[in-house]
Each structure stands twice: as structure tokens, then as C-alpha cells.
Coordinates of C-alpha atoms in Angstrom, one line a residue:
X7 CA 0.0 0.0 0.0
X8 CA 1.3 3.4 -0.9
X9 CA -0.4 6.6 0.4
X10 CA 0.5 10.2 0.0
X11 CA -1.9 11.9 2.4
X12 CA -2.7 15.5 3.1
X13 CA -1.5 16.7 6.5
X14 CA -3.5 15.2 9.2
X15 CA -3.4 18.1 11.7
X16 CA -3.3 21.6 10.1
X17 CA -4.6 25.0 11.2
X18 CA -8.1 25.8 9.9
X19 CA -9.6 29.1 8.7
X20 CA -11.2 29.5 12.1
X21 CA -7.8 29.2 13.8
X22 CA -6.6 32.0 11.7
X23 CA -9.6 34.1 12.5
X24 CA -9.1 33.5 16.3
X25 CA -5.4 34.4 16.0
X26 CA -6.2 37.6 14.1
X27 CA -9.2 38.6 16.2
X28 CA -11.6 38.6 13.3
X29 CA -14.4 36.5 11.9
X30 CA -13.7 33.5 9.6
X31 CA -15.7 35.4 6.9
X32 CA -13.1 38.2 7.1
X33 CA -10.3 35.7 6.7
X34 CA -12.1 34.3 3.6
X35 CA -12.4 37.8 2.1
X36 CA -8.7 38.3 2.7
X37 CA -7.9 35.0 1.0
X38 CA -10.1 36.0 -2.0
X39 CA -8.5 39.5 -2.3
X40 CA -11.8 41.2 -1.5
X41 CA -11.6 45.0 -1.5
X42 CA -14.0 45.0 1.5
X43 CA -11.2 44.6 4.0
X44 CA -9.4 47.4 5.8
X45 CA -5.6 47.5 5.2
X46 CA -4.8 47.0 8.9
X47 CA -7.2 44.0 9.1
X48 CA -5.6 42.5 6.0
X49 CA -2.2 42.9 7.6
X50 CA -3.3 41.2 10.8
X51 CA -4.9 38.3 9.0
X52 CA -1.8 37.7 6.7
X53 CA 0.4 37.8 9.7
X54 CA -1.7 35.1 11.4
X55 CA -1.6 33.0 8.3
X56 CA 2.2 33.2 8.2
X57 CA 2.5 32.6 11.9
X58 CA 0.3 29.5 11.9
X59 CA 1.5 28.1 8.6
X60 CA -2.1 28.1 7.3
X61 CA -2.6 26.9 3.7
X62 CA -6.0 27.6 2.1
X63 CA -7.4 24.2 1.2
X64 CA -8.9 23.3 -2.1
X65 CA -11.9 22.0 -0.2
X66 CA -12.7 25.4 1.4
X67 CA -12.6 27.1 -2.0
X68 CA -14.7 24.3 -3.5
X69 CA -17.4 24.5 -0.8
X70 CA -17.4 28.3 -1.0
X71 CA -18.2 27.9 -4.7
X72 CA -21.0 25.6 -4.0
X73 CA -19.5 22.3 -5.2
X74 CA -21.9 19.4 -4.9
X75 CA -21.6 16.8 -2.1
X76 CA -20.8 13.8 -4.2
X77 CA -17.9 12.5 -6.3
X78 CA -17.1 12.2 -9.9
X79 CA -14.6 9.5 -11.1
X80 CA -12.5 10.1 -14.2
X81 CA -11.3 6.8 -15.8
X82 CA -10.3 5.5 -19.2
X83 CA -12.0 2.1 -18.6
X84 CA -15.0 0.7 -16.8
X85 CA -14.7 -3.0 -18.0
X86 CA -11.2 -4.3 -17.1
X87 CA -11.2 -6.0 -13.7
X88 CA -9.0 -3.6 -11.8
X89 CA -10.8 -0.5 -13.0
X90 CA -14.3 -2.1 -12.6
X91 CA -13.7 -3.4 -9.1
X92 CA -12.2 -0.1 -8.0
X93 CA -15.2 1.7 -9.3
X94 CA -17.4 -0.9 -7.5
X95 CA -15.7 -0.1 -4.2
X96 CA -16.3 3.6 -4.7
X97 CA -20.0 3.1 -5.6
X98 CA -20.5 0.9 -2.5
X99 CA -19.0 3.6 -0.3
X100 CA -21.0 6.4 -1.9
X101 CA -24.2 4.4 -1.5
X102 CA -23.4 3.7 2.1
X103 CA -22.9 7.4 2.7
X104 CA -26.0 8.4 0.8
X105 CA -23.9 10.4 -1.7
X106 CA -24.1 10.5 -5.5
X107 CA -21.3 9.2 -7.7
X108 CA -20.8 10.0 -11.4
X109 CA -18.3 8.6 -13.9
X110 CA -16.6 10.6 -16.7
X111 CA -14.8 8.4 -19.2
X112 CA -11.7 9.9 -21.0
X113 CA -11.0 7.9 -24.2
X114 CA -7.6 9.3 -25.1
X115 CA -4.8 11.5 -24.0
X116 CA -5.4 13.9 -26.9
X117 CA -5.4 17.5 -25.6
X118 CA -9.0 18.2 -26.7
X119 CA -10.3 15.0 -25.0
X120 CA -8.4 15.8 -21.8
X121 CA -9.6 19.4 -21.8
X122 CA -13.2 18.2 -22.1
X123 CA -12.8 15.9 -19.1
X124 CA -11.1 18.6 -17.0
X125 CA -13.8 21.1 -17.8
X126 CA -16.4 18.6 -16.9
X127 CA -15.0 17.9 -13.4
X128 CA -14.1 21.5 -12.8
X129 CA -17.7 22.4 -12.7
X130 CA -19.2 22.7 -9.2
X131 CA -21.7 20.0 -9.9
X132 CA -18.9 17.4 -10.1
X133 CA -18.3 17.5 -6.3
X134 CA -15.1 15.8 -5.2
X135 CA -13.0 14.2 -8.0
X136 CA -11.2 10.8 -8.1
X137 CA -8.9 10.3 -11.1
X138 CA -7.9 6.7 -11.9
X139 CA -4.4 7.5 -13.1
X140 CA -3.1 4.1 -14.1
X141 CA -2.6 5.1 -17.8
X142 CA -1.7 8.1 -20.0
X143 CA -5.3 9.3 -20.2
X144 CA -5.8 9.4 -16.4
X145 CA -2.4 10.9 -15.8
X146 CA -3.0 13.7 -18.4
X147 CA -6.3 14.6 -16.7
X148 CA -4.7 14.6 -13.2
X149 CA -1.9 16.9 -14.3
X150 CA -4.3 19.3 -16.0
X151 CA -6.7 19.7 -13.1
X152 CA -6.8 23.3 -11.6
X153 CA -5.5 23.5 -8.1
X154 CA -8.9 24.5 -6.7
X155 CA -10.6 21.3 -7.8
X156 CA -10.7 18.9 -4.7
X157 CA -9.3 15.7 -6.2
X158 CA -7.5 12.5 -5.2
X159 CA -5.7 10.0 -7.4
X160 CA -5.6 6.3 -7.8
X161 CA -2.0 5.7 -8.9
X162 CA 0.7 3.2 -9.7
X163 CA 3.1 2.6 -6.8
X164 CA 6.0 5.2 -6.7
X165 CA 4.1 7.6 -9.0
X166 CA 5.5 11.1 -9.0
X167 CA 4.2 13.5 -6.4
X168 CA 1.7 15.7 -8.2
X169 CA 0.5 17.6 -5.1
X170 CA -2.6 15.5 -4.6
X171 CA -3.7 12.8 -2.2
X172 CA -2.6 9.6 -3.9
X173 CA -3.4 6.0 -3.0
X174 CA -1.9 2.8 -4.5
X175 CA -1.6 -0.9 -3.8
X176 CA 1.9 -2.3 -3.3
X177 CA 2.1 -4.2 -6.6
X178 CA 5.9 -4.2 -6.6
X179 CA 6.2 -6.4 -3.5
X180 CA 3.4 -8.6 -4.7
X181 CA 5.1 -9.2 -8.1
X182 CA 8.3 -10.0 -6.3
X183 CA 6.6 -12.5 -4.0
X184 CA 5.0 -14.2 -7.1
X185 CA 8.4 -14.3 -8.9
X186 CA 10.1 -15.6 -5.8
X187 CA 7.6 -18.4 -5.5
X188 CA 8.5 -19.7 -8.9
X189 CA 12.2 -19.4 -8.2
X190 CA 11.8 -21.3 -5.0
X191 CA 10.1 -24.1 -6.9
X192 CA 13.4 -24.6 -8.8
X193 CA 12.9 -22.6 -12.0
X194 CA 16.1 -21.1 -13.2
X195 CA 14.4 -17.8 -14.2
X196 CA 10.9 -16.4 -14.8
X197 CA 9.7 -14.8 -18.0
X198 CA 7.2 -11.9 -17.9
X199 CA 4.3 -10.9 -20.1
X200 CA 3.6 -7.3 -19.1
X201 CA 0.4 -5.3 -19.4
X202 CA 0.5 -1.7 -20.7
X203 CA 0.4 0.0 -17.2
X204 CA 3.5 -1.6 -15.8
X205 CA 6.1 1.0 -16.8
X206 CA 6.3 2.7 -13.4
X207 CA 9.2 2.2 -11.0
X208 CA 7.0 0.8 -8.3
X209 CA 4.9 -1.6 -10.3
X210 CA 4.7 -5.2 -11.2
X211 CA 7.6 -5.1 -13.7
X212 CA 9.9 -3.6 -11.0
X213 CA 8.9 -6.3 -8.5
X214 CA 9.6 -9.1 -11.0
X215 CA 13.1 -7.6 -11.6
X216 CA 13.7 -7.2 -7.9
X217 CA 13.1 -10.9 -7.2
X218 CA 15.2 -12.1 -10.1
X219 CA 18.1 -9.8 -9.1
X220 CA 17.9 -11.0 -5.4
X221 CA 17.8 -14.6 -6.6
X222 CA 20.8 -14.2 -8.9
X223 CA 18.6 -15.3 -11.9
X224 CA 18.9 -14.2 -15.5
X225 CA 16.5 -11.3 -16.4
X226 CA 14.8 -12.3 -19.7
X227 CA 13.4 -9.9 -22.3
X228 CA 10.0 -8.6 -21.2
X229 CA 7.2 -9.4 -23.6
X230 CA 4.7 -6.6 -23.7
X231 CA 1.1 -7.0 -24.8
X232 CA -2.2 -5.0 -24.8
X233 CA -5.1 -5.4 -22.5
X234 CA -6.7 -8.0 -24.9
X235 CA -6.3 -11.8 -24.6
X236 CA -5.5 -12.0 -28.4
X237 CA -2.2 -10.1 -27.9
X238 CA -1.5 -12.3 -24.8
X239 CA -2.0 -15.4 -26.9
X240 CA 0.6 -14.1 -29.4
X241 CA 3.1 -13.5 -26.6
X242 CA 2.3 -17.0 -25.3
X243 CA 3.1 -18.5 -28.7
X244 CA 6.5 -16.9 -28.7
X245 CA 7.3 -18.2 -25.3
X246 CA 6.0 -21.7 -26.2
X247 CA 8.5 -21.9 -29.0
X248 CA 11.4 -21.5 -26.6
X249 CA 12.3 -24.8 -24.9
X250 CA 14.1 -23.1 -22.0
X251 CA 10.9 -21.3 -20.8
X252 CA 9.5 -23.1 -17.7
X253 CA 7.9 -20.2 -15.7
X254 CA 5.9 -17.2 -16.7
X255 CA 4.6 -14.3 -14.6
X256 CA 1.6 -12.7 -16.4
X257 CA 0.6 -9.0 -16.0
X258 CA -3.0 -10.0 -15.0
X259 CA -5.3 -13.0 -15.0
X260 CA -6.7 -12.3 -18.4
X261 CA -3.3 -12.3 -19.9
X262 CA -2.6 -15.6 -18.1
X263 CA -5.6 -17.0 -19.9
X264 CA -4.3 -16.1 -23.3
X265 CA -0.8 -17.4 -22.5
X266 CA -2.3 -20.7 -21.1
X267 CA -4.2 -21.3 -24.3
X268 CA -1.1 -20.6 -26.4
X269 CA 0.9 -23.2 -24.4
X270 CA -2.0 -25.7 -24.8
X271 CA -2.1 -25.2 -28.5
X272 CA 1.7 -25.8 -28.6
X273 CA 1.4 -29.0 -26.7
X274 CA 2.8 -27.7 -23.5
X275 CA 1.3 -28.8 -20.2
X276 CA 0.6 -26.4 -17.3
X277 CA 2.2 -26.9 -14.8
X278 CA 4.0 -30.0 -16.0
X279 CA 6.1 -28.2 -18.7
X280 CA 5.5 -24.5 -17.8
X281 CA 4.2 -22.9 -14.6
X282 CA 2.1 -19.7 -14.9
X283 CA 1.2 -17.1 -12.3
X284 CA -1.4 -14.4 -12.9
X285 CA -2.3 -11.2 -11.2
X286 CA -5.5 -9.7 -9.7
X287 CA -7.4 -13.0 -8.7
X288 CA -10.4 -12.4 -10.9
X289 CA -13.5 -14.5 -9.9
X290 CA -12.8 -17.2 -12.6
X291 CA -9.2 -17.8 -11.7
X292 CA -10.0 -20.5 -9.1
X293 CA -12.1 -22.4 -11.6
X294 CA -9.7 -22.4 -14.6
X295 CA -8.0 -25.7 -15.6
X296 CA -5.7 -25.8 -13.9
X297 CA -6.7 -23.4 -11.2
X298 CA -4.6 -20.3 -11.6
X299 CA -1.9 -19.3 -9.0
X300 CA -2.3 -15.5 -8.8
X301 CA -2.0 -12.4 -6.7
X302 CA -5.1 -11.2 -4.9
X303 CA -5.5 -7.4 -5.1
X304 CA -7.9 -5.4 -2.9
X305 CA -9.3 -3.2 -5.6
X306 CA -12.7 -2.8 -3.9
X307 CA -10.9 -1.6 -0.7
X308 CA -8.8 0.8 -2.9
X309 CA -12.0 2.2 -4.3
X310 CA -13.5 2.7 -0.9
X311 CA -10.4 4.4 0.4
X312 CA -10.3 6.8 -2.5
X313 CA -14.0 7.7 -2.0
X314 CA -13.4 8.6 1.6
X315 CA -10.3 10.5 0.7
X316 CA -12.2 12.5 -1.9
X317 CA -15.0 13.3 0.5
X318 CA -12.3 14.5 3.0
X319 CA -10.8 16.8 0.3
X320 CA -14.2 18.1 -0.5
X321 CA -15.2 18.9 3.0
X322 CA -11.9 20.0 4.4
X323 CA -11.7 17.1 7.0
X324 CA -8.5 15.3 8.0
X325 CA -7.6 12.5 5.6
X326 CA -8.6 9.1 7.0
X327 CA -6.1 6.3 7.1
X328 CA -6.8 4.0 4.2
X329 CA -8.0 0.5 5.1
X330 CA -6.5 -1.8 2.6
X331 CA -5.8 -5.5 2.5
X332 CA -2.2 -6.0 1.3
X333 CA -1.8 -7.9 -2.0
X334 CA -1.2 -11.6 -1.4
X335 CA -0.1 -14.6 -3.4
X336 CA -2.7 -17.3 -3.8
X337 CA -1.1 -20.6 -4.7
X338 CA -3.2 -23.0 -6.7
X339 CA -2.6 -25.6 -9.4
X340 CA -0.8 -23.7 -12.2
X341 CA 2.6 -23.7 -10.6
X342 CA 5.0 -26.7 -9.9
X343 CA 8.7 -27.5 -10.0
X344 CA 10.2 -27.4 -13.5
X345 CA 10.3 -30.6 -15.5
X346 CA 13.5 -32.7 -15.1
X347 CA 16.0 -32.6 -17.9

């Protein structure tokens, strides 16, 4: 779990008002450069702000502009398991709190498309904003958001600090655990079929490399593929043609399905000839043949944590501590020791 929270204990606008001996409405007028403030009062308020280290919150500005009490989620995808289950967690949390939740899909990182999404969530009716920034589209929107929009981000581990509350699952450690499991079974190395969102320094690709380096194993060429099973099948066909391949870590469970089919068509047995590990633990993984060893990810918990963080940003409350179940390896039938020479 990776979290970049807002400060948990910060002076409020009312603290500034008390220190300056004025009303909080007067402090608000100073912050908004209203001409309806006497110079000596403005000086006192600014001195109190400096003394207390007060920083005007996005939430205070948002509420003063009448932003709706609800959230809008910006995402490039609503179907893939990680995205869909994160959205489900947010929706469940919103329903439990009696708040509305909207979704704005951004289809590309083209400037015009990003601008439309940013304009949409900048409107007061959007309420608090959650950006799923696992891909170029989400990242582009996140970076283009005005500072006064109360927003949080769902990010890849070790994503750059963009001045927003950011929450992530510890995929790097989970990928290292999965790779280490295969090495401990006796495989000389582990090949990797990567999904498009793995490029970050704290993600699945990095964890795979960590475990290989720690185990003194060769680091094979990474085979990239799209989000679709067809491209995973093509990557699997390439690996099936290489006799030395005995273990494969797949970027997610859908990719593992495509790779598994390619191995089957090439006459390779799983796990007799090749072991496979997936990622995410989608509902069907336990019922595949063989049942898929995979990494269980708490996407629903991630969604709930982001919802509560967005509400805190919107209302100016202290950020709650995210409650997340750490990723965990689920060992099933698709992994075994390598075949004997």
C-alpha cells in the first residue's frame, strides 16, 4: 500500500480568525482578495496566516463555490477487472454514505479530450473528484486539473508527487513474491508478459526484476502486450516456441488465460512443462483448468479508500487512514517445480 496523504493536523480558517481577532468570513475575504477589508485588518490576517502556517485548502474554496456533495470519477476504462472493481468499491462507499457518484470516461490522452474531461469535473456539480491515473489518459487529466478542484488520485506505486492525495496498492512487493515463489520451486528464471500500465518504477515489472536480481537469476526480455487476450495469446506462442521457458509471470489473469491457451495449442502442459502465475485474482481464476496461481488485489478496498479521501478533500476534513488488505499470493494448481531434464 502506498499513500500520499494531506497533512492530518493543520490549522483551519477558524484558527486564523481567532489568532487575528476577526471572523472567519473576514479571513475568507482576505484569501479571496476582496476590497471589502481594511488594510490593517488584512495585515493582521496575513500575519496570522504566516505565523500558523495556514494553507488555504482546495476543499474550502470548493465549498465556497457551492460544489456538490458527491464525487465524480475520471477513468479511461470501466470494464477491465482492476478498473471495474475499484469503481465498484467507490460506488458501494458512496451508496453507504448516501452520496451520488458519477463517472466521466476519458477515451484518449489527446489535448482536446483531456480538456473536455477537465472542464467537466471543474464544474461545481462534479463535487469531489477521483482520477484513476493508471494510464496516460488518467495521468494527463490529473496533471491538467486546476488547483482549486478537490481531487484524489488512484495511482501506480511510486508515481511522481503531483500535489494530490494519492493511494496505491503495493504491486511491486506482490510481483516480487510471485516471482520468488517460482524461483523457490526450482525454476532457473521467470519470463514476464507485461500489461500496458506496468512501466512505473514501483509496479509489477519492477517487483519481477527485484526478485530475479535478489535470486541471482537471469532477467529475460519482457514481452509486452495489450489489454486484450489475443495479444497475450501471441506472446504465449512466442514463449511456447522457446524450450528453456519453464515459468511465466503474467501481468494479469486475463493475460494468463491467453498465455495458457497458447501453451496448450503448442502441446505444453501447465504446470508439467510450464508454470504460470497471474495477477488480480479475478473470480474465474480459481475455476480455470488448472486453477490459476495468482496475486489477490484489494481493488474494492482501494475504491472505498479513494472515495473517503475524496470526501475529506471536498469537506476539508483530515484525511482518513486508508483501510486496505495488502496484496497476497494465492497458490493454486498452475505452478509446480520445473520438468526434469
